[in-house]
Short mmCIF file of C-alpha atoms in Angstrom, two decimals:
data_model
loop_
_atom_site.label_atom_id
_atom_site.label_comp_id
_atom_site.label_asym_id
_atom_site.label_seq_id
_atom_site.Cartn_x
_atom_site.Cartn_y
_atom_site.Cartn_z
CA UNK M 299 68.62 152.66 50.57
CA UNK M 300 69.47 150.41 47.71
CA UNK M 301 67.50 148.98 44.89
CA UNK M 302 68.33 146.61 42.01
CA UNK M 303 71.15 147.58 39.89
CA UNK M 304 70.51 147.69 36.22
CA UNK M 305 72.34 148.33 33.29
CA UNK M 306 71.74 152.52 32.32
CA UNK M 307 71.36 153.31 28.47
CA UNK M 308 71.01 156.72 29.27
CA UNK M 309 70.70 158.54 32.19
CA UNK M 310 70.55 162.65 32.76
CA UNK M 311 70.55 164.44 35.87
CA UNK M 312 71.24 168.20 35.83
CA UNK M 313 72.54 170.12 39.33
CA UNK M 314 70.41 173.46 39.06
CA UNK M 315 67.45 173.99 41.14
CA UNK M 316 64.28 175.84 40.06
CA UNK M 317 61.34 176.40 41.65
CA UNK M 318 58.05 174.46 39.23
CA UNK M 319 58.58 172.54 36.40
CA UNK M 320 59.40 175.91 34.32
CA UNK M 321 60.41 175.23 30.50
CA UNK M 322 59.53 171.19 31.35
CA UNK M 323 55.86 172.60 31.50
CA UNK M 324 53.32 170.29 29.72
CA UNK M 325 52.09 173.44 27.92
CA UNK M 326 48.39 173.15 26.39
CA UNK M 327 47.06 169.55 26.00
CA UNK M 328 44.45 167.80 24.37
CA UNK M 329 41.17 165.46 25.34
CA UNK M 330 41.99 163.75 21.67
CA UNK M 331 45.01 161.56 20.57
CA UNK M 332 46.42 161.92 16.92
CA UNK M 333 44.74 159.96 14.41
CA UNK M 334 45.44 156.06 14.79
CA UNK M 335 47.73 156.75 18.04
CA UNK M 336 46.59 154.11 20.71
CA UNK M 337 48.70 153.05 23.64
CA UNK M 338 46.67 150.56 24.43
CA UNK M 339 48.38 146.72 25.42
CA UNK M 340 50.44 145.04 28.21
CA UNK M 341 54.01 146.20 28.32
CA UNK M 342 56.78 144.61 31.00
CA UNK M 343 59.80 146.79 31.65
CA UNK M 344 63.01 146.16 29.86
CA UNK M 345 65.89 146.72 32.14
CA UNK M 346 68.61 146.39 29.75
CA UNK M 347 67.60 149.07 27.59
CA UNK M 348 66.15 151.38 30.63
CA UNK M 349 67.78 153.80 32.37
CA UNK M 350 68.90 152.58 35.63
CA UNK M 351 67.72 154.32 38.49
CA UNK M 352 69.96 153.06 41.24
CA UNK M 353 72.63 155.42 38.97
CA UNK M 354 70.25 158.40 39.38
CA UNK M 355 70.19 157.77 42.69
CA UNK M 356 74.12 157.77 43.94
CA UNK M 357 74.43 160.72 41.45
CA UNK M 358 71.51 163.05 43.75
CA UNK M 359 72.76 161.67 46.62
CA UNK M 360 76.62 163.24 45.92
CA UNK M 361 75.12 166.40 44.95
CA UNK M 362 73.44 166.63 48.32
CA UNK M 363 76.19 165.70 49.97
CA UNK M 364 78.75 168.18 48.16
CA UNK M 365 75.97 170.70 48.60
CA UNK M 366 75.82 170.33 52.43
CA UNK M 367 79.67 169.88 52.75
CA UNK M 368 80.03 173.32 50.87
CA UNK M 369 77.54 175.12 52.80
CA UNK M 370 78.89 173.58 56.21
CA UNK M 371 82.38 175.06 55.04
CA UNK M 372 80.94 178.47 54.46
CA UNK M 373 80.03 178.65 57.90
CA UNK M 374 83.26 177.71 59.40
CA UNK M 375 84.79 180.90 56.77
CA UNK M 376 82.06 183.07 58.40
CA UNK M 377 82.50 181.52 61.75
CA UNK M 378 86.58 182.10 61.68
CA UNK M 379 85.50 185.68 60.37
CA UNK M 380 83.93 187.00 62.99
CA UNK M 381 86.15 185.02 65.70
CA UNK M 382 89.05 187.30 64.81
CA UNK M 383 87.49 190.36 64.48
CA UNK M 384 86.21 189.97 68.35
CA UNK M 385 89.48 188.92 69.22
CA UNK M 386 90.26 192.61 71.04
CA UNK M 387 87.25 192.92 73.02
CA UNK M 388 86.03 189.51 73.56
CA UNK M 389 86.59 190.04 77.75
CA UNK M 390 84.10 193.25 77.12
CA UNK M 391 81.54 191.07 75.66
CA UNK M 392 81.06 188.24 77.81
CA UNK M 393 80.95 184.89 76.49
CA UNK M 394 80.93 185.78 72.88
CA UNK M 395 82.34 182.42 71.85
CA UNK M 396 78.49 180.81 72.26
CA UNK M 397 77.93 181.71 68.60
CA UNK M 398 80.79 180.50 67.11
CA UNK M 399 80.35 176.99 69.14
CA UNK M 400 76.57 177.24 68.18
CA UNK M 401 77.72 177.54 64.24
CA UNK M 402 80.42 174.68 64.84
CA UNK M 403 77.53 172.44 66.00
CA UNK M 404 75.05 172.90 63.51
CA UNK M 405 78.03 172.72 60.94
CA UNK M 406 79.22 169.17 62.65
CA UNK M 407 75.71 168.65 62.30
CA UNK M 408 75.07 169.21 58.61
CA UNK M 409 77.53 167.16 57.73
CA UNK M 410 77.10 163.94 59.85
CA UNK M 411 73.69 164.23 57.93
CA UNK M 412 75.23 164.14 54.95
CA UNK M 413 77.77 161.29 55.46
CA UNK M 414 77.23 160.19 59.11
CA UNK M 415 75.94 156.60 60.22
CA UNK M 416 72.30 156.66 59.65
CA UNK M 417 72.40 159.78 57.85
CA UNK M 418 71.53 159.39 54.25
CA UNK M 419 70.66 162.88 52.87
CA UNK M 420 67.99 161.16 50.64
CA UNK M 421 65.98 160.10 53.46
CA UNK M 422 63.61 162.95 54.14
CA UNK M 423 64.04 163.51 50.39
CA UNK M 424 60.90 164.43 48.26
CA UNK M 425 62.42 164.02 45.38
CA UNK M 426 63.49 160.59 46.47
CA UNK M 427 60.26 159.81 47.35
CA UNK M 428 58.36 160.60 44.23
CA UNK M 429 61.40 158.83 42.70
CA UNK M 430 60.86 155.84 44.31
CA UNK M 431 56.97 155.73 44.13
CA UNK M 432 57.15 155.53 40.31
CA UNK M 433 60.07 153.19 40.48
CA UNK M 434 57.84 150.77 43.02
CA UNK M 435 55.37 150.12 40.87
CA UNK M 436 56.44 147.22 39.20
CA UNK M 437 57.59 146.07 36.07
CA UNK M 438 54.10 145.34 33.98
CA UNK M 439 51.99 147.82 32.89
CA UNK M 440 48.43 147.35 31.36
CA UNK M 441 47.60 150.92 29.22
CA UNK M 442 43.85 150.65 28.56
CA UNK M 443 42.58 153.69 26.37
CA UNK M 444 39.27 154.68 25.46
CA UNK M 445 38.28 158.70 24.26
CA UNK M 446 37.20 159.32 27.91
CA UNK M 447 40.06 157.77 29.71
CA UNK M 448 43.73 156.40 30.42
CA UNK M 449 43.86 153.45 32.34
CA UNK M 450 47.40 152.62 34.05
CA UNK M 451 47.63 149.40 35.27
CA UNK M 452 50.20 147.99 37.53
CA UNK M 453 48.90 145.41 38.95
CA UNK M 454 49.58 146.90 42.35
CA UNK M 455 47.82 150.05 41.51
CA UNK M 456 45.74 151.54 39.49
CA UNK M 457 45.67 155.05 38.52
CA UNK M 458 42.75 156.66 35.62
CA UNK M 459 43.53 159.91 34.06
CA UNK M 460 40.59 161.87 31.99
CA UNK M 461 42.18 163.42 29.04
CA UNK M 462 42.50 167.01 29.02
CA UNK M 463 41.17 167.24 32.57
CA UNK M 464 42.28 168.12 35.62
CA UNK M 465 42.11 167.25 39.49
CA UNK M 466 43.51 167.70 42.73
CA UNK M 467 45.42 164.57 43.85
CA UNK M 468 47.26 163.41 47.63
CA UNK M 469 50.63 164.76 47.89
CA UNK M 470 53.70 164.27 50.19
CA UNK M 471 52.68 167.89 52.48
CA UNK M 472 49.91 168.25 51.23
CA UNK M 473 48.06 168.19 47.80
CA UNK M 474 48.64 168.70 43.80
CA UNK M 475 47.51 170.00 40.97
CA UNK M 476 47.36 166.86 38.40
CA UNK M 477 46.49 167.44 34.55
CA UNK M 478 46.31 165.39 31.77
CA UNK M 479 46.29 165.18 28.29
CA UNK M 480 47.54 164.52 24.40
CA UNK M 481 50.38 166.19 23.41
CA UNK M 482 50.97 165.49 19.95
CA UNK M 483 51.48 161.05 20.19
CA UNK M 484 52.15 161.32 23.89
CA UNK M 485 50.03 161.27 27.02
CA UNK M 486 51.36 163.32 29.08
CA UNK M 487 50.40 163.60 32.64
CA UNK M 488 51.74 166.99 34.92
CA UNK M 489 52.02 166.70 38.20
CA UNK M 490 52.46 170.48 40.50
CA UNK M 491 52.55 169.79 44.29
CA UNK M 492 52.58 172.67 46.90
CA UNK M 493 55.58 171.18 48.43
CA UNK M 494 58.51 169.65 46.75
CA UNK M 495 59.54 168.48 43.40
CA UNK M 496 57.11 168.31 40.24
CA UNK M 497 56.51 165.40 37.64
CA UNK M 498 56.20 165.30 34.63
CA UNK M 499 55.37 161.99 32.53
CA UNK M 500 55.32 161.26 29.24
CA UNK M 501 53.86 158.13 27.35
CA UNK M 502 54.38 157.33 23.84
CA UNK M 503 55.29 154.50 21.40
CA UNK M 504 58.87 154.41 20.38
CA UNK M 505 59.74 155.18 16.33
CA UNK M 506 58.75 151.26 15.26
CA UNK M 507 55.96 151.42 17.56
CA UNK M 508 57.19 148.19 19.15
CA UNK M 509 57.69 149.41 22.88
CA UNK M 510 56.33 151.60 25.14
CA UNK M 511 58.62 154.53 25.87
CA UNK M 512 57.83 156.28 29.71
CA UNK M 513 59.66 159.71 30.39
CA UNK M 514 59.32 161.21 33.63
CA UNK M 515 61.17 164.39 34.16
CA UNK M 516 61.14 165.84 38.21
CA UNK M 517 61.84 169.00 39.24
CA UNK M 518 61.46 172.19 41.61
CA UNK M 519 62.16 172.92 45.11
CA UNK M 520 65.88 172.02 46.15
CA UNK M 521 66.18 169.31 44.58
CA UNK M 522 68.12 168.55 41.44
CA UNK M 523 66.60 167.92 38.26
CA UNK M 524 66.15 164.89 37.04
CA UNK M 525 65.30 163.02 34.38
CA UNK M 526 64.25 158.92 33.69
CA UNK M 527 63.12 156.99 30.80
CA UNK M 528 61.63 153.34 31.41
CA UNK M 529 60.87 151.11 27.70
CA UNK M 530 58.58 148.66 27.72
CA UNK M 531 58.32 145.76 25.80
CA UNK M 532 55.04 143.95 24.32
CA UNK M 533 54.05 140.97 26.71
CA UNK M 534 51.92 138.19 27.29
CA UNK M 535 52.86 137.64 30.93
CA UNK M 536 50.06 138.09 33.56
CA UNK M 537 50.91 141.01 35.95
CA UNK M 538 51.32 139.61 39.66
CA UNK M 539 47.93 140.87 40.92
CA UNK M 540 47.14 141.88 44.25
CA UNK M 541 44.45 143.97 45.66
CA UNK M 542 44.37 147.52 43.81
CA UNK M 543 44.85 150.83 44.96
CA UNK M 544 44.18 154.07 43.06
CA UNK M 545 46.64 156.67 42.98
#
C-alpha cells in the first residue's frame, strides 16, 4: 500500500492508545465565526510545505508491527512457562503439549501478519482507512461559507457541515456522531465513531492569511495517535470534476 512520496515539514505521530479523542476533544463550538473570519476561496494542496503522509504511514505501520512482534514473544515466555512446569507429569495428563502447539501457531500466526507476504498489518486498519479517505480526496478544495453552512468541495466529493450542529454520519462498523462548529478562527469538525479511531479537523487561515491550513488529528481504539497538517495555497485552477458524492 503505497502512495506518493512527498517532502514532510512536520510530521507527529505519538505510540499511546486511548480510547475517544480525550484532551483532542473539540470542546464547546459555535454556529458564528469571529468577526471578518471567512474561509471562503479555492485552495490546491501544497506538497512541499505539507506533511507527508506516506511518512505517517511506514511510522504506524512499525508500531504495529513491533507491537505484534512483542506480544507474539510474550506468548512464547508464557508458552515456555508452563512447558516446564508440566514437565513431571506430562504422561499423567495426556497430550498436554496441544496448548503449547496451539499458542506456537497463533504466535507464527501473529507475526506472518505482521511481516509475512500479503500481510500488511495496515490492511484491516481503521485508522488507515480514515487516513486514507481524507488523503483521497484530492488536492483542490473549494471552501464555500455562508452563516448557515460550510461547503467542502473536492471536486470528487462534497461534504456540507451546519455550524454548531450535529448529525449522525456512515461509519466503517457502523455509524458516528459528527459535530461542527467555530472554535475561535477555526472550523472545526469532530468526528466520534462507535468503532475505531476518531477525527478531528481543523480549518483555519495561516498567520498572513495567505493559505489554508487543514489539521486533522485521529485517535482512539488501538490505534496510535496521529496527527496531519495539509496547507493550501490560493488557486485559480479548475478542480478535475466528476460526478459528486456527499460524505
Amino acid at each position: 500500500m503505497r502512495i506518493p512520496v512527498v517532502r514532510a515539514n512536520s510530521v507527529m505521530v505519538c505510540a499511546a492508545a486511548v480510547v475517544g479523542l480525550g484532551a483532542c476533544a473539540a470542546g464547546r463550538l459555535s454556529s458564528e465565526p469571529p468577526p471578518g473570519v471567512t474561509l471562503e476561496g479555492a485552495w490546491k494542496l501544497d506538497h512541499g510545505i505539507s506533511d507527508d503522509p506516506q511518512k505517517i504511514i511506514d511510522r504506524v505501520r512499525a508500531q504495529l508491527v513491533r507491537r505484534t512482534r512483542n506480544s507474539a514473544a510474550s506468548i512464547d515466555q508464557n508458552r515456555g512457562g508452563r512447558a516446564s512446569g508440566r514437565r513431571g507429569t506430562r504422561g499423567a495428563q495426556g497430550d498436554a503439549g496441544a496448548e503449547d502447539r496451539q499458542m506456537e501457531a497463533e504466535g507464527a500466526g501473529a507475526q506472518h501478519g505482521a511481516a509475512g507476504p500479503g500481510g500488511d498489518p495496515l490492511r484491516h486498519s481503521p485508522l488507515m482507512h480514515a487516513l486514507l479517505a481524507n488523503i483521497s480526496r484530492g488536492d483542490f478544495l473549494t471552501v464555500r461559507q455562508t452563516p448557515a453552512q460550510i461547503v467542502l468541495d473536492y471536486g470528487t466529493s462534497v461534504r456540507r457541515f451546519t455550524p454548531g450542529g450535529h448529525s449522525v454520519v456512515s461509519a466503517e462498523g457502523g455509524v458516528a456522531d459528527q459535530t461542527s462548529g467555530w472554535k475561535g478562527k477555526e472550523y472545526v469538525v469532530q468526528i466520534k465513531p462507535q468503532m475505531g479511531p476518531g477525527v478531528l479537523e481543523r480549518y483555519g487561515l495561516s498567520e498572513d492569511r495567505k493559505h489554508l491550513v487543514v489539521k486533522l488529528h485521529f485517535e482512539g481504539g488501538e490505534s496510535p495517535k496521529v496527527d496531519l497538517t495539509r496547507i493550501y495555497d490560493p488557486t485559480a485552477e479548475v478542480a478535475p470534476r466528476v460526478l459528486p458524492t456527499n460524505d
